[in-house]
CSV table of C-alpha atoms in Angstrom, one decimal:
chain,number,residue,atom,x,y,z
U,134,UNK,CA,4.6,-7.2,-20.9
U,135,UNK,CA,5.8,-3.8,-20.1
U,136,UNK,CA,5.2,-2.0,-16.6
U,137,UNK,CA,5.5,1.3,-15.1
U,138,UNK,CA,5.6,0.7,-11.6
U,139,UNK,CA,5.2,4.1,-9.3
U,140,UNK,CA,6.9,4.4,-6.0
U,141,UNK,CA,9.2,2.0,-7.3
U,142,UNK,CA,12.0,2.7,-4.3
U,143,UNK,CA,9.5,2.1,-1.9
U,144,UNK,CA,8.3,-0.9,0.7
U,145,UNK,CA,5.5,-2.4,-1.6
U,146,UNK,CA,7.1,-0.6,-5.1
U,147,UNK,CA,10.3,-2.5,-5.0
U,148,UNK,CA,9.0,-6.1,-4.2
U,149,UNK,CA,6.1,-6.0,-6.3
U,150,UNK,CA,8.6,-4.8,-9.2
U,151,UNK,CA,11.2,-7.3,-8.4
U,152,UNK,CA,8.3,-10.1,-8.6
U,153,UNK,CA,7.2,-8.9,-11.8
U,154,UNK,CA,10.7,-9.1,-13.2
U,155,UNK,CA,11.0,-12.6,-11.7
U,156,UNK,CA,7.9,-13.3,-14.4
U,157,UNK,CA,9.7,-12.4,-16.9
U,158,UNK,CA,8.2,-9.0,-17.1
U,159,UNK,CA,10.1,-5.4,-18.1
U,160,UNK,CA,9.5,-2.9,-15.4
U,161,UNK,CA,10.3,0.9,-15.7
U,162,UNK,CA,10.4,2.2,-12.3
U,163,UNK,CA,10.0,5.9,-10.9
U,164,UNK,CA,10.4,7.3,-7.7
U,165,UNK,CA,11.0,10.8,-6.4
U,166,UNK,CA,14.0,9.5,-3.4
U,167,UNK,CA,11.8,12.2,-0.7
U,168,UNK,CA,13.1,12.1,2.3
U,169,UNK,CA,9.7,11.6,4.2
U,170,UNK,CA,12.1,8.9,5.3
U,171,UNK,CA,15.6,7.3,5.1
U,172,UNK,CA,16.9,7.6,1.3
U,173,UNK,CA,19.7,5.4,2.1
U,174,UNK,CA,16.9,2.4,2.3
U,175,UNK,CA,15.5,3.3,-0.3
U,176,UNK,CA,18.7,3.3,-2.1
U,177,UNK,CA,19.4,-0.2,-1.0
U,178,UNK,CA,16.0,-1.4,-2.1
U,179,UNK,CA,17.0,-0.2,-5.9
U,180,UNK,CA,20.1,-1.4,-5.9
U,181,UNK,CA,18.8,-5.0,-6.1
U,182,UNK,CA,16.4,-4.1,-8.8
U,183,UNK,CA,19.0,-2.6,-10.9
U,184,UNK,CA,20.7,-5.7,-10.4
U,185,UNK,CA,18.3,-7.3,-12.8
U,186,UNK,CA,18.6,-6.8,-16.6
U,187,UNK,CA,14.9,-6.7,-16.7
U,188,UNK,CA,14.5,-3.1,-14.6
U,189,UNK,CA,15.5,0.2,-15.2
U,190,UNK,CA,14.8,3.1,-12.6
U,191,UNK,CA,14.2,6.2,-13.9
U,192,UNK,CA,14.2,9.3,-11.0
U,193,UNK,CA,10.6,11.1,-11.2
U,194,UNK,CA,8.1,12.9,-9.2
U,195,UNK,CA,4.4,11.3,-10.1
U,196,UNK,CA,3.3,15.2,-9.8
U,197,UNK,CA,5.7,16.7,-12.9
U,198,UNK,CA,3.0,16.4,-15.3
U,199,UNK,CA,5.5,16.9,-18.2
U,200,UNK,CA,7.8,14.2,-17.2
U,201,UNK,CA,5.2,11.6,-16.3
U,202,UNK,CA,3.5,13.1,-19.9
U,203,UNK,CA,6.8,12.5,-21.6
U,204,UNK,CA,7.6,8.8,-20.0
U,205,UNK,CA,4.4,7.4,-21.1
U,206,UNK,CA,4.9,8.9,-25.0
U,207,UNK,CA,8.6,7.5,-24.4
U,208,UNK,CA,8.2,3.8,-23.4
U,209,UNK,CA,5.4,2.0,-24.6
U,210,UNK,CA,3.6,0.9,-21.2
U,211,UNK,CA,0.8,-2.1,-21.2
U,212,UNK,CA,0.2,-2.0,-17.9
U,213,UNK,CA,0.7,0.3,-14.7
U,214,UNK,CA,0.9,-0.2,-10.9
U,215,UNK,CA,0.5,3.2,-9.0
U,216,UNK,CA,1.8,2.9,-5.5
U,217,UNK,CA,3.9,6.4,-5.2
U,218,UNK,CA,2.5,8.4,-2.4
U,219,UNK,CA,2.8,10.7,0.1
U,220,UNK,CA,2.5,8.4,2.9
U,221,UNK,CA,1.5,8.2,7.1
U,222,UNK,CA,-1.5,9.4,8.7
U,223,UNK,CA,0.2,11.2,11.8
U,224,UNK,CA,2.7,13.1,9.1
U,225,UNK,CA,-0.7,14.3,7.3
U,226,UNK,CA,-1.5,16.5,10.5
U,227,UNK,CA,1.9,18.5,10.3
U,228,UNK,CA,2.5,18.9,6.0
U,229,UNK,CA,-0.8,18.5,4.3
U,230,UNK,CA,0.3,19.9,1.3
U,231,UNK,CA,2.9,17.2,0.5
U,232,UNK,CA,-0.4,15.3,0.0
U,233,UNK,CA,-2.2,17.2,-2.1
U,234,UNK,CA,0.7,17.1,-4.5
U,235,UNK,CA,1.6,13.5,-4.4
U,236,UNK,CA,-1.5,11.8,-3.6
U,237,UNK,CA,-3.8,13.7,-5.9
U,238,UNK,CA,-2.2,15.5,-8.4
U,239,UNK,CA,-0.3,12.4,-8.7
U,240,UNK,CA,-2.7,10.2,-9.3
U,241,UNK,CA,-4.3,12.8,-12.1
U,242,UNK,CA,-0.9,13.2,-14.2
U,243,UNK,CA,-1.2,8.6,-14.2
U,244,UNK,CA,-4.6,8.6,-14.9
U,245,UNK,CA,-4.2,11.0,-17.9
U,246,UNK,CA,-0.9,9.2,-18.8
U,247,UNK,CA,-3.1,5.7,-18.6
U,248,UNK,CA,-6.3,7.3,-20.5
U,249,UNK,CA,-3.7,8.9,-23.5
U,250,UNK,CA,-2.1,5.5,-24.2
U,251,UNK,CA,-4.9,3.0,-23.9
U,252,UNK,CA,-3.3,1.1,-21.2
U,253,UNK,CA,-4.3,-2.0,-20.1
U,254,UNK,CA,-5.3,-2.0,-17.0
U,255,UNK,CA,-3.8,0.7,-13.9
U,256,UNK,CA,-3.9,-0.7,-10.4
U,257,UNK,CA,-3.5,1.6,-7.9
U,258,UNK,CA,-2.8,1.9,-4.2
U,259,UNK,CA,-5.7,3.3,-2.1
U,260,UNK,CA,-5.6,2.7,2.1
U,261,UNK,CA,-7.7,0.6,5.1
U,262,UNK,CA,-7.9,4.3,6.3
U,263,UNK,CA,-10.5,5.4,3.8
U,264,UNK,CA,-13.1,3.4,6.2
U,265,UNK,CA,-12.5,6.5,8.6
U,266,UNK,CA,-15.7,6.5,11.4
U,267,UNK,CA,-17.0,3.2,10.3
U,268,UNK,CA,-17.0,0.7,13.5
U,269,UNK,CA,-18.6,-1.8,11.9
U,270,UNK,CA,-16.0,-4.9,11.4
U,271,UNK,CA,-14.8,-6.5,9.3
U,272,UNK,CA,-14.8,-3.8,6.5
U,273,UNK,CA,-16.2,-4.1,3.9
U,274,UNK,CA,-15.9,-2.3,0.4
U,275,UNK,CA,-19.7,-2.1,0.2
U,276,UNK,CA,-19.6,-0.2,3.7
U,277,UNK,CA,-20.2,3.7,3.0
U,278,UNK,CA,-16.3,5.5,3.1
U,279,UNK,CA,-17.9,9.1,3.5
U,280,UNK,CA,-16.1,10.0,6.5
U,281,UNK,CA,-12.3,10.1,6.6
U,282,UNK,CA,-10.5,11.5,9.9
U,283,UNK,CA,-7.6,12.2,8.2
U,284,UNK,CA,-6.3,13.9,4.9
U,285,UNK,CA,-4.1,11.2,4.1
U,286,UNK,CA,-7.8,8.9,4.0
U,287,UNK,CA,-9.6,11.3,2.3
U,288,UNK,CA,-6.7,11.6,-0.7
U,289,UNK,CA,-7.1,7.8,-0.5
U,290,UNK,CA,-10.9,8.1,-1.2
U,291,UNK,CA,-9.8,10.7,-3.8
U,292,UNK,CA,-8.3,8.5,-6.0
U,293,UNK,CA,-10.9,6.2,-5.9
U,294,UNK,CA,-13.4,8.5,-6.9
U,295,UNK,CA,-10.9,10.0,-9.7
U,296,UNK,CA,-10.4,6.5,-10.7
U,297,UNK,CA,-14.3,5.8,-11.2
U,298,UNK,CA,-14.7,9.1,-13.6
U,299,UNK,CA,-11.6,7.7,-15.7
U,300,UNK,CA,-13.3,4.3,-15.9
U,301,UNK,CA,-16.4,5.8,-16.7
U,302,UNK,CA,-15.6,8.3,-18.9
U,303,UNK,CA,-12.7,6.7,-21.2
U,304,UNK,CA,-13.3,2.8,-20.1
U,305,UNK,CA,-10.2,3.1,-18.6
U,306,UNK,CA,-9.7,-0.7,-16.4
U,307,UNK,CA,-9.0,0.7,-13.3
U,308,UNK,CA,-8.5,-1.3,-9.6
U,309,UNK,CA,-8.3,0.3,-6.1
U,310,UNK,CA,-6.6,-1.8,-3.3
U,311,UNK,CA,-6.9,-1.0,0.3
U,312,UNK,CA,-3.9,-2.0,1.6
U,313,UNK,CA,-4.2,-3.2,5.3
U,314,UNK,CA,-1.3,-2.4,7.6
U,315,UNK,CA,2.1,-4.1,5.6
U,316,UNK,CA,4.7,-5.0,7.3
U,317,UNK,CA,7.9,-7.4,6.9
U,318,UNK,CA,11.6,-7.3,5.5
U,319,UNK,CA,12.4,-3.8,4.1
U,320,UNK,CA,9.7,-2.4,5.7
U,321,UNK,CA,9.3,1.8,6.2
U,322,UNK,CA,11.0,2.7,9.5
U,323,UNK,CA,8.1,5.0,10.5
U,324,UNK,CA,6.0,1.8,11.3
U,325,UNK,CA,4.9,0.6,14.5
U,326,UNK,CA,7.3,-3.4,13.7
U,327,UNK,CA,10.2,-1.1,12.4
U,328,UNK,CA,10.1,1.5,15.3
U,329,UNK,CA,9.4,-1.0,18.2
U,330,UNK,CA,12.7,-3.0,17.1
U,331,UNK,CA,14.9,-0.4,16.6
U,332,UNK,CA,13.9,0.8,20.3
U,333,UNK,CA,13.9,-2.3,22.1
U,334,UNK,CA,17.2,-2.9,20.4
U,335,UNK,CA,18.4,0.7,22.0
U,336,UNK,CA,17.1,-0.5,25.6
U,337,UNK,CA,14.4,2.7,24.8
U,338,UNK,CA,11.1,2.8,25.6
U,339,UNK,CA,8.5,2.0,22.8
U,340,UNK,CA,5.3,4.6,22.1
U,341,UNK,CA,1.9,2.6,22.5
U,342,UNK,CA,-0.8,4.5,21.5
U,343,UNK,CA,-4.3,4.6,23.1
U,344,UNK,CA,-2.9,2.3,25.8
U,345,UNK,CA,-2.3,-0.7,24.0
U,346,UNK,CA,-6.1,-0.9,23.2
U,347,UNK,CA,-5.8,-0.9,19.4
U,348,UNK,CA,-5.6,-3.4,16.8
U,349,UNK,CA,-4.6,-3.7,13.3
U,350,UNK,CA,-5.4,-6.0,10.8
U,351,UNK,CA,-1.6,-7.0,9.7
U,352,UNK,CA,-0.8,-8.1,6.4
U,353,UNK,CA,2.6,-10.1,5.2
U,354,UNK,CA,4.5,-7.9,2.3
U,355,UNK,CA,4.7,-11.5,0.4
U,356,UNK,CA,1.1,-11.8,0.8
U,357,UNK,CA,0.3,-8.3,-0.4
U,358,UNK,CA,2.3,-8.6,-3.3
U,359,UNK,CA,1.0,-12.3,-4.4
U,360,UNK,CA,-2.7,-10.3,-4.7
U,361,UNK,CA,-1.6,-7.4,-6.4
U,362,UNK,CA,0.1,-9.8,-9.2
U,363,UNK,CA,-2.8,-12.1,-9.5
U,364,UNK,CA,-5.6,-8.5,-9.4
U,365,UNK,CA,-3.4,-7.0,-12.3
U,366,UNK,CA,-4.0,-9.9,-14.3
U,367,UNK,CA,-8.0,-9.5,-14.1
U,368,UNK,CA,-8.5,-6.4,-15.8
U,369,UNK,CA,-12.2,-5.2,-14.0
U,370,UNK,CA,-14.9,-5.4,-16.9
U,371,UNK,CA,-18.1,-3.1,-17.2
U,372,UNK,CA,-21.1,-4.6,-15.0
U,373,UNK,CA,-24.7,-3.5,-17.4
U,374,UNK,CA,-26.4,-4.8,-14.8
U,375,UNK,CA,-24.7,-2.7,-12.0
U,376,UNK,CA,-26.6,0.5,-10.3
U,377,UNK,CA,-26.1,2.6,-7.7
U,378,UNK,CA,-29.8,1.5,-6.2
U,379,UNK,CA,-28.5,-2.0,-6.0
U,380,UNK,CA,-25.1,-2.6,-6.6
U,381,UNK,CA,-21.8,-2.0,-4.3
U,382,UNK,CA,-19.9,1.2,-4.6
U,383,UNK,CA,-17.0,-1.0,-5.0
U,384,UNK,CA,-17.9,-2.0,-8.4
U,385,UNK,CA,-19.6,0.0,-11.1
U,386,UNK,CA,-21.1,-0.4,-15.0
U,387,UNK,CA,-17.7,1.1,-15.8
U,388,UNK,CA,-14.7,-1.0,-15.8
U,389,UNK,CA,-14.0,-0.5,-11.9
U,390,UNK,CA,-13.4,-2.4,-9.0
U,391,UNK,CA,-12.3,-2.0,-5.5
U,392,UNK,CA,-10.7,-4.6,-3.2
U,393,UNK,CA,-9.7,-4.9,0.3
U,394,UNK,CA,-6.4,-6.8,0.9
U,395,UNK,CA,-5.3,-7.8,4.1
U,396,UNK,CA,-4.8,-10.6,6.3
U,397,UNK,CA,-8.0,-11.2,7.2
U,398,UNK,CA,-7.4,-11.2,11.0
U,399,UNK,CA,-6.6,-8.7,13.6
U,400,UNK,CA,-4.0,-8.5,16.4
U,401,UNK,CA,-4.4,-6.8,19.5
U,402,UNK,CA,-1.4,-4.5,19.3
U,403,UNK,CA,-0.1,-5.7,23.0
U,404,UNK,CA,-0.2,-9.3,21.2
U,405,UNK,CA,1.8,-7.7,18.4
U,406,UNK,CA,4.5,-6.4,20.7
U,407,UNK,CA,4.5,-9.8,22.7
U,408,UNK,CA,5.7,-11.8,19.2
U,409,UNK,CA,8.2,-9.3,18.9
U,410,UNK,CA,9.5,-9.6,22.5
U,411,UNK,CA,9.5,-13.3,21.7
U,412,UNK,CA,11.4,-13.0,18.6
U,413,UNK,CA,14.3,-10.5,20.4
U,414,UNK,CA,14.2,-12.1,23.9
U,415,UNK,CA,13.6,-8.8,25.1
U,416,UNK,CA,11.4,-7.1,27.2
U,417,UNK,CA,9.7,-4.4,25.9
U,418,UNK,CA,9.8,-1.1,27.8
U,419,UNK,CA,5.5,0.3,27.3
U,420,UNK,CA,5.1,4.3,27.5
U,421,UNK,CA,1.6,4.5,27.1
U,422,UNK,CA,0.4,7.3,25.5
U,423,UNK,CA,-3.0,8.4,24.6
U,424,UNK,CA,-5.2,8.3,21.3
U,425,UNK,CA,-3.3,9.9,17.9
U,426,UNK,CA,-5.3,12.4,15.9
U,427,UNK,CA,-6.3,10.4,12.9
U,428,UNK,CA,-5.9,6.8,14.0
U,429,UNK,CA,-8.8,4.7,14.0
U,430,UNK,CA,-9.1,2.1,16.7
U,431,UNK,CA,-9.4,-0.8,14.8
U,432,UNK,CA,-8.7,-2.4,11.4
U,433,UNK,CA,-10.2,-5.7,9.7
U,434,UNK,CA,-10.3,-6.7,6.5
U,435,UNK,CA,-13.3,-8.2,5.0
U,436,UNK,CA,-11.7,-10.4,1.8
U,437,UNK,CA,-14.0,-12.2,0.7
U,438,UNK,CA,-14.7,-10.1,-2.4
U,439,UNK,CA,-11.1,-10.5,-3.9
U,440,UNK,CA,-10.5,-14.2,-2.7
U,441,UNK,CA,-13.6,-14.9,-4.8
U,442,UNK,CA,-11.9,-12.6,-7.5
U,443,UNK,CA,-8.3,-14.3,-7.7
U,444,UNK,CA,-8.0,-16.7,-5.2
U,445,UNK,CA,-6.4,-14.4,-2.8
U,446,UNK,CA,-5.7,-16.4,0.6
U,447,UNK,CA,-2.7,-14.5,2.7
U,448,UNK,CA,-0.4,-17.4,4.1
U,449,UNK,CA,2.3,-16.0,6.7
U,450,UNK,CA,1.0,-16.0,10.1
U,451,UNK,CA,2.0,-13.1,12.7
U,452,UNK,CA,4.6,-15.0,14.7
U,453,UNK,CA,6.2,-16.3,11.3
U,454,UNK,CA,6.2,-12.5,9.4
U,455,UNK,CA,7.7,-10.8,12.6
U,456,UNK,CA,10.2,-13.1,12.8
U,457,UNK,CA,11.2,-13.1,9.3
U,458,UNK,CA,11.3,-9.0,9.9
U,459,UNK,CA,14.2,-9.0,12.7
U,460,UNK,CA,15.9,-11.5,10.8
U,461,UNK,CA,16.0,-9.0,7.9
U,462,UNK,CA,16.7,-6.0,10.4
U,463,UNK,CA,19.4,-7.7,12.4
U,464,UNK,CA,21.0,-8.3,9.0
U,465,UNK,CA,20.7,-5.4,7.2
U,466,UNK,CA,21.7,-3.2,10.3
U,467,UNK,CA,24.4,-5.8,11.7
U,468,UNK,CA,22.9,-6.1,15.3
């Protein structure tokens, strides 16, 4: 098959379109190179792809509407995979705008390029954030998402809502995925495993929010991509016995589903930090610092929905992914 894969430069964007060329796929990959954070990673991440005679990288921004217009009249796609975004909660308090342009006009010019050339089925990249005030855990996509605490979560719930009218309106196969704190090789230096190694690695001090008293429902980039390969296989199929009386909000009678994916099982963040120290025999210096606008204290992932789906079971425990991680970092950054 043929896939445009969004964001394609990116943490999730490159594996996920290097596994789909490893199927045996062709994969047209965009990416606008922003600088939100290093572009020489980035770089490094296509330069692998490009190695493969099954990927071509083409440089776009998701909100050009005439150039994400003109790809889809261009090449033909079958399927998409939407995970260009404007990402990080914290960076949503200081340029908000960057959002509204990348998160939600970007998901409008895919939608319209998806519901102009029939495509197959788009799966899309929503957020664990969207659960915003909810404290009741696990999450679950049946629990209400009406109350985001950030703008980066509410242009999360935006595209799911956008997705739904697409479904509905033009029977457009459409699936959401919260994604639940990734982390591993290649990862984005602005999170928490990425920042605590390159500090402890400096002798620095490492920023621990809310005084340690946090946890996150962390999720192995392997794992993460192994469900979004099996969920874009099961196009979502109109439910006639669905209603909004009785039925989920995370499914619909229009071809529309949501999914959490995640691990399954939170780590206290001090726990996190202690597999690390393992890993670098080093002891981590803690500056603990008080609540972030924005962050929500804890995140769990209720999968039970997409494991009776696809068969979605994450494998890599903690101690395993973070080691994995500084084995990537030490390598790539010669340390």
């Amino acid at each position: 098959m043929k896939y445009l894969v969004t964001g394609a430069a990116g943490f999730i964007g490159a594996k996920v379109s290097e596994r789909l060329c490893d199927l045996g796929h062709e994969v047209v990959g965009i990416d606008n190179l922003n600088d939100y954070y290093d572009v020489g990673l980035k770089l490094a991440r296509l330069a692998q792809l490009q190695a493969l005679n099954n990927f071509r990288f083409i440089k776009l921004d998701v909100a050009d509407r005439e150039g994400v217009a003109a790809l889809f009249a261009q090449q033909g796609f079958q399927r998409v995979i939407h995970l260009a975004a404007q990402a990080g909660v914290r960076y949503s308090l200081a340029n908000p705008l960057a959002y509204g342009d990348s998160n939600l006009l970007g998901q409008l010019t895919v939608l319209e390029g998806c519901r102009q050339h029939q495509i197959e089925h788009l799966v899309y990249a929503s957020s664990s954030s969207v659960y915003g005030l909810n404290q009741k855990l696990p999450f679950s996509t049946a629990d209400s998402v009406d109350h985001p605490i950030s703008l980066y979560a509410a242009t999360k719930k935006a595209n799911e809502l956008m997705a739904h009218s697409y479904s509905y309106l033009y029977q457009l196969p459409t699936t959401g995925l919260r994604f639940f704190t990734v982390y591993g090789p290649w990862g984005r230096p602005d999170m928490a495993l990425f920042t605590f190694t390159q500090a402890m690695l400096a002798s620095e001090p490492i920023d621990v929010y809310n005084g340690g008293d946090l946890s996150r429902d962390f999720t192995y980039i392997d794992d993460i991509v192994e469900g979004i390969i099996r969920v874009q296989n099961m196009p979502p199929s109109p439910n006639p016995n669905w209603s909004v009386e009785t039925g989920t909000p995370a499914s619909s009678s229009a071809p529309y589903r949501v999914f959490n994916i995640g691990h399954g099982r939170p780590v206290q963040l001090l726990d996190f930090i202690t597999a690390l120290e393992q890993v670098l025999g080093i002891q981590a210096k803690k500056r603990l610092l008080p609540m972030q606008p924005g962050d929500v204290h804890s995140t769990w992932a209720d999968t039970q929905e997409l494991f009776n789906a696809v068969g979605f079971q994450p494998q890599v425990d903690i101690n395993t992914g973070v080691a994995r991680f500084v084995d990537w970092y030490r390598s790539y950054y010669r340390c």
